[in-house]
Short mmCIF file of C-alpha atoms and ligand atoms in Angstrom, two decimals:
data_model
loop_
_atom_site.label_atom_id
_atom_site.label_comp_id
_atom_site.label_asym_id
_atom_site.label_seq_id
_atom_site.Cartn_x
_atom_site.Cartn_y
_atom_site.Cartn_z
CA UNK A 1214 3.53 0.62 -0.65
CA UNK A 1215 1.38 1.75 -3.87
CA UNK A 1216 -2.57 2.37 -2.87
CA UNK A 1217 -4.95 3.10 -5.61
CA UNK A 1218 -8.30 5.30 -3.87
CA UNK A 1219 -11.21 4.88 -6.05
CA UNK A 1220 -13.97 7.93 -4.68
CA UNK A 1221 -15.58 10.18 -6.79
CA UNK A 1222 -16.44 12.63 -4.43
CA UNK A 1223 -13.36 15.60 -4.95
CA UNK A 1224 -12.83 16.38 -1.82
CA UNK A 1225 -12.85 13.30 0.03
CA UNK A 1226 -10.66 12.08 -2.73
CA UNK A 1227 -8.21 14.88 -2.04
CA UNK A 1228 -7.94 14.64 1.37
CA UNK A 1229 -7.24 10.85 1.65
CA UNK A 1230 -4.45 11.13 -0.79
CA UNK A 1231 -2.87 13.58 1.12
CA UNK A 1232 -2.97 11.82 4.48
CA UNK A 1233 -1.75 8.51 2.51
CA UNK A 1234 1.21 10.41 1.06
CA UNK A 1235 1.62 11.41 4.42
CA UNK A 1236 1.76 8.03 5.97
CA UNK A 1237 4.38 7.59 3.09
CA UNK A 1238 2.10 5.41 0.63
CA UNK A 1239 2.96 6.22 -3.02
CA UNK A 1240 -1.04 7.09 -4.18
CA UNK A 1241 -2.94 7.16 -7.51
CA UNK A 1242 -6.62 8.23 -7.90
CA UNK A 1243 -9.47 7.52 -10.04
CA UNK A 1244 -12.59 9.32 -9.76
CA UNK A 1245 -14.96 6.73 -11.70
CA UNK A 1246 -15.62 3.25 -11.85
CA UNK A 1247 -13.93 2.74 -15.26
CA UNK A 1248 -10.56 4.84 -14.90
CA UNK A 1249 -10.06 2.85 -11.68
CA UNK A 1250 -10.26 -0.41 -13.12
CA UNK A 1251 -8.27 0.46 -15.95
CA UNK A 1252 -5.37 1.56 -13.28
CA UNK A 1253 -6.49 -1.33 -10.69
CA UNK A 1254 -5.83 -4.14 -14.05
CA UNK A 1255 -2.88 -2.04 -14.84
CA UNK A 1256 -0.46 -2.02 -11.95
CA UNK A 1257 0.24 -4.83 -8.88
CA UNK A 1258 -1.32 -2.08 -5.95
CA UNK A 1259 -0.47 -3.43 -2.23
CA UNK A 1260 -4.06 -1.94 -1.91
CA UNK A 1261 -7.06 -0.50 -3.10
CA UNK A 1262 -9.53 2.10 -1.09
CA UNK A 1263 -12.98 1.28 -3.38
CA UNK A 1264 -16.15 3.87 -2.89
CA UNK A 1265 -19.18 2.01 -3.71
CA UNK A 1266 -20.84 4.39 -5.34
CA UNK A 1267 -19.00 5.57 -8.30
CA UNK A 1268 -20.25 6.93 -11.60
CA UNK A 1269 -19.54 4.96 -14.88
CA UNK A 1270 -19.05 1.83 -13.27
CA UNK A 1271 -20.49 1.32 -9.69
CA UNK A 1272 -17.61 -0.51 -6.46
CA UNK A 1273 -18.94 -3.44 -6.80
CA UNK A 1274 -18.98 -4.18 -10.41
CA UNK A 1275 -15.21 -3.19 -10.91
CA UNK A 1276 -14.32 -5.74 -7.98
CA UNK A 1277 -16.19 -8.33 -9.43
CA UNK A 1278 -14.63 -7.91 -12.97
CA UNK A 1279 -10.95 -7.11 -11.26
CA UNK A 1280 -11.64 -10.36 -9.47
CA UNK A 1281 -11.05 -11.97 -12.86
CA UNK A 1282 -7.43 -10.72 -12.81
CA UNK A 1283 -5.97 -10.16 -9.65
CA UNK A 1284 -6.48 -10.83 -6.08
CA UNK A 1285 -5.20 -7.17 -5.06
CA UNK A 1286 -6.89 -6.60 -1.36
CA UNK A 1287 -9.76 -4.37 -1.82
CA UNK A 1288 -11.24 -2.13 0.95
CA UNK A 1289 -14.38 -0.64 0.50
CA UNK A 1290 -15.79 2.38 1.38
CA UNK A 1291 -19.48 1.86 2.09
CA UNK A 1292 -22.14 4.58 2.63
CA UNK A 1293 -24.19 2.50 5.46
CA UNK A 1294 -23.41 -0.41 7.68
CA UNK A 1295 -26.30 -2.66 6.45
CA UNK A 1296 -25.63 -5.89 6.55
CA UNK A 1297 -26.93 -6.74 2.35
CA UNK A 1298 -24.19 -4.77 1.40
CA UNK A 1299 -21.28 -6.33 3.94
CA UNK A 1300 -22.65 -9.74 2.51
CA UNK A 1301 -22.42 -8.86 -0.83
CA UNK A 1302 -19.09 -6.97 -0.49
CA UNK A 1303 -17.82 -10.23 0.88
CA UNK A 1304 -19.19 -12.43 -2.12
CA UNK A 1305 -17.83 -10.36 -4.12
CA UNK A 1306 -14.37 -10.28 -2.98
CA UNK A 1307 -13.72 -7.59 -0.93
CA UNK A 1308 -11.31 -8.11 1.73
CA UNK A 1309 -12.75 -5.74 4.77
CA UNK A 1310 -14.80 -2.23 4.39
CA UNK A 1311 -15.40 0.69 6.30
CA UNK A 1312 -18.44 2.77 6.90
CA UNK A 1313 -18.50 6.80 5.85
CA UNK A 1314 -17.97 8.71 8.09
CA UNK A 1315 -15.29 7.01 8.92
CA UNK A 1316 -11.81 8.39 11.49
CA UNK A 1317 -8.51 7.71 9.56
CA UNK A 1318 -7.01 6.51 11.94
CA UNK A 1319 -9.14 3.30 11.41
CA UNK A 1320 -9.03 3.25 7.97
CA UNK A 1321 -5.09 3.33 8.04
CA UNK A 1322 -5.06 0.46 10.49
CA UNK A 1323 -7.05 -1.53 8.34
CA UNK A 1324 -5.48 -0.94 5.80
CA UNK A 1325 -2.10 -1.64 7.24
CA UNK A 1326 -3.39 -5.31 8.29
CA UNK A 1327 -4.74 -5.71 4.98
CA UNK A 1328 -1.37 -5.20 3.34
CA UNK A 1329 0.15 -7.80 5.99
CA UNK A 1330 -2.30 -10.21 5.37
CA UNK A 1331 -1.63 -10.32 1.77
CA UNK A 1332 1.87 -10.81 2.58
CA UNK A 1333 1.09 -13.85 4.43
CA UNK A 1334 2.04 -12.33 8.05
CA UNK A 1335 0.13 -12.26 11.52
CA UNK A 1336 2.13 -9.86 13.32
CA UNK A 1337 2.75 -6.51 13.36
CA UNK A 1338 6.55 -6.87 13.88
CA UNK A 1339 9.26 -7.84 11.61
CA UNK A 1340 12.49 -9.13 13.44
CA UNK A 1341 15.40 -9.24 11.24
CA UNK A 1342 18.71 -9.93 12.88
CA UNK A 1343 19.40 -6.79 15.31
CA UNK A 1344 16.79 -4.94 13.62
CA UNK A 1345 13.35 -4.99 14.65
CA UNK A 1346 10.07 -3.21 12.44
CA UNK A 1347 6.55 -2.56 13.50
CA UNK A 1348 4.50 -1.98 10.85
CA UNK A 1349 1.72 -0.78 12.69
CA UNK A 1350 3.11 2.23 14.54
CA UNK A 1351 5.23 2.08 11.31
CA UNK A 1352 8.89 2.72 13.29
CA UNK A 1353 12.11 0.71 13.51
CA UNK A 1354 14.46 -0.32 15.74
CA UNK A 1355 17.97 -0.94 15.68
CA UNK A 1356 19.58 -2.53 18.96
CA UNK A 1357 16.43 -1.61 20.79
CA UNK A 1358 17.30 2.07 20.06
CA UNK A 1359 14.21 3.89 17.54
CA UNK A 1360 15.73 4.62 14.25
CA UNK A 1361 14.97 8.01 12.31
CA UNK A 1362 13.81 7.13 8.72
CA UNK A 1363 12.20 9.57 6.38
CA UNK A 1364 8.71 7.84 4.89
CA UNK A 1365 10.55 6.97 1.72
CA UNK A 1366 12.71 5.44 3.55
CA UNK A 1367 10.59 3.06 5.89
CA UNK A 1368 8.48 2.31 3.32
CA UNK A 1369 11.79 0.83 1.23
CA UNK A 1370 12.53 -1.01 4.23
CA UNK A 1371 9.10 -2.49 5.09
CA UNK A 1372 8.50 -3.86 1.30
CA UNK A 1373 11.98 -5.64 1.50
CA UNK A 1374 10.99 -6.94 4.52
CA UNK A 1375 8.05 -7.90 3.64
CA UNK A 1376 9.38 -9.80 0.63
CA UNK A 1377 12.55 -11.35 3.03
CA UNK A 1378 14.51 -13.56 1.06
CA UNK A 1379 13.60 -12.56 -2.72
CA UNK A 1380 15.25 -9.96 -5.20
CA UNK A 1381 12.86 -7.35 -5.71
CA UNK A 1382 13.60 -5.73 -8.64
CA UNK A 1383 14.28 -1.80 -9.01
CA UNK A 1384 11.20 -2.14 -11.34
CA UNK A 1385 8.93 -3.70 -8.85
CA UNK A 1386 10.42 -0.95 -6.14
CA UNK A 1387 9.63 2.39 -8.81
CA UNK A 1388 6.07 0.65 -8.80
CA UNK A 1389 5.09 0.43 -5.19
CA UNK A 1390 7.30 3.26 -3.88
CA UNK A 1391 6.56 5.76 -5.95
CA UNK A 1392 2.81 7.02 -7.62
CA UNK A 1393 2.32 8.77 -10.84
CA UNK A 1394 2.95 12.36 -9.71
CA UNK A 1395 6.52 11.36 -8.41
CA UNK A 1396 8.81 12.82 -10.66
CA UNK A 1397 11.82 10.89 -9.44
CA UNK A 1398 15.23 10.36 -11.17
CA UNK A 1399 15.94 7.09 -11.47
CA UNK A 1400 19.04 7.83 -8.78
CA UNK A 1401 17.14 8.19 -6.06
CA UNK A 1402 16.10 4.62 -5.43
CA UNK A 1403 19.94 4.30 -4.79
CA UNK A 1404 19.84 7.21 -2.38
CA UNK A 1405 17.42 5.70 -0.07
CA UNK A 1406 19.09 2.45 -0.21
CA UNK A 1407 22.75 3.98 0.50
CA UNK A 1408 20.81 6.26 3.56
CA UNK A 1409 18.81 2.66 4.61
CA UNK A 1410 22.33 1.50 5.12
CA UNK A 1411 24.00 4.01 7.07
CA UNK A 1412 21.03 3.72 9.50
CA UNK A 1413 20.86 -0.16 9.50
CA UNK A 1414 24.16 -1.44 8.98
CA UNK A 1415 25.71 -1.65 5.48
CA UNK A 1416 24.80 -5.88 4.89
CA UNK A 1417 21.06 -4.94 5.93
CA UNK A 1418 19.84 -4.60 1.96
CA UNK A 1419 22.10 -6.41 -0.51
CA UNK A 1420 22.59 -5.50 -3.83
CA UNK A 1421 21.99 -8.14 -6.63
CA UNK A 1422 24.10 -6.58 -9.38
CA UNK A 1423 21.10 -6.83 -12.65
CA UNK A 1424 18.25 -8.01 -10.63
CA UNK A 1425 17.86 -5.95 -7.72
CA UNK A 1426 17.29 -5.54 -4.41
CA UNK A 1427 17.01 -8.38 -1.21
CA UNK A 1428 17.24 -8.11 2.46
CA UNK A 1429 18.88 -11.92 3.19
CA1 CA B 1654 -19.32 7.96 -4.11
#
């Protein structure tokens, strides 16, 4: 999963991307209004963490103009809880916000069901076949034993999943696995497939020789 964070404060900024890489997200920054809609009209995100106020170009006015485009979920980052700018967040598009200060845990978890609603899902768990993923403790399951995946790794597995029955393409994978400081030979894709498979059975991700990847 590819999240774009919007926040001009450096710090902030900083931090967040490192406990998003953490969580395994692949994460590009902006630190104005107009370099994040540039990147926000330029890529498919699963998400988009969007301060409100931002220099250049303020939250709101680079959702209501990236409304014009794409439907990318958009969580903003609001200073205060008033309720003028929840209403007008929501008019304008956004799909949920947080209030600053805010714990991470929270804003993970929101964004987590954010990235499930877009997909069209309800639930936290995937169940495919023996194999059974919970994308909100983000861990997997193989016969009802836990699976050890690196973050790479689950986060292969989850946007398959989350895209069951189409070829994603090794295109569409580079894009939301992997952010701009990633300097990643174009190998290693297969890598985390071939080490997907010894951990979830060799049929779990098939290949579609020119097209890409599907899990059936
Ligand atoms: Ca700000």
């Amino acid at each position: 999963m590819r999240i774009l964070i919007v926040e001009d404060e450096p710090d902030l900024l900083r931090s967040l991307a490192q406990a998003l890489r953490e969580e395994g997200y692949a994460v590009d920054t902006a630190q104005n209004g107009e370099d994040g809609l540039f990147s926000a009209e330029s890529y498919d995100y699963d998400a988009i963490v969007l301060d409100v106020m931002l220099p250049r170009l303020d939250g709101w006015e680079l959702l209501k103009r990236l409304r014009k485009t794409k439907k990318t979920p958009v969580l903003m980052l609001t200073a205060r809880d008033q309720s003028r700018d929840r209403v007008k967040g929501l008019d304008t598009g956004a799909d949920d916000y947080v209030v600053k200060p805010f714990d991470l845990p929270e804003l993970f978890a929101r964004l987590r069901a954010l990235i499930r609603r877009s997909a069209n899902r309800t639930t936290n768990v995937i169940e495919i076949n023996d194999v059974k993923i919970d994308t909100a403790a983000r861990n997997i399951f193989r016969a009802e034993k836990p699976v050890e995946l690196t973050a790479r790794e689950y986060s292969l597995v989850e946007f398959l999943a989350l895209h069951r029955g189409e070829v994603v393409t090794r295109t569409q994978l580079y894009e939301h696995l992997f952010d701009e400081n990633d300097s990643t030979l174009s190998n290693l894709l297969d890598v985390h497939v071939s080490n997907v498979r010894k951990k979830l059975g060799a049929g779990f991700i098939t290949t579609r020789r020119g097209h890409g990847y599907c899990i059936e």
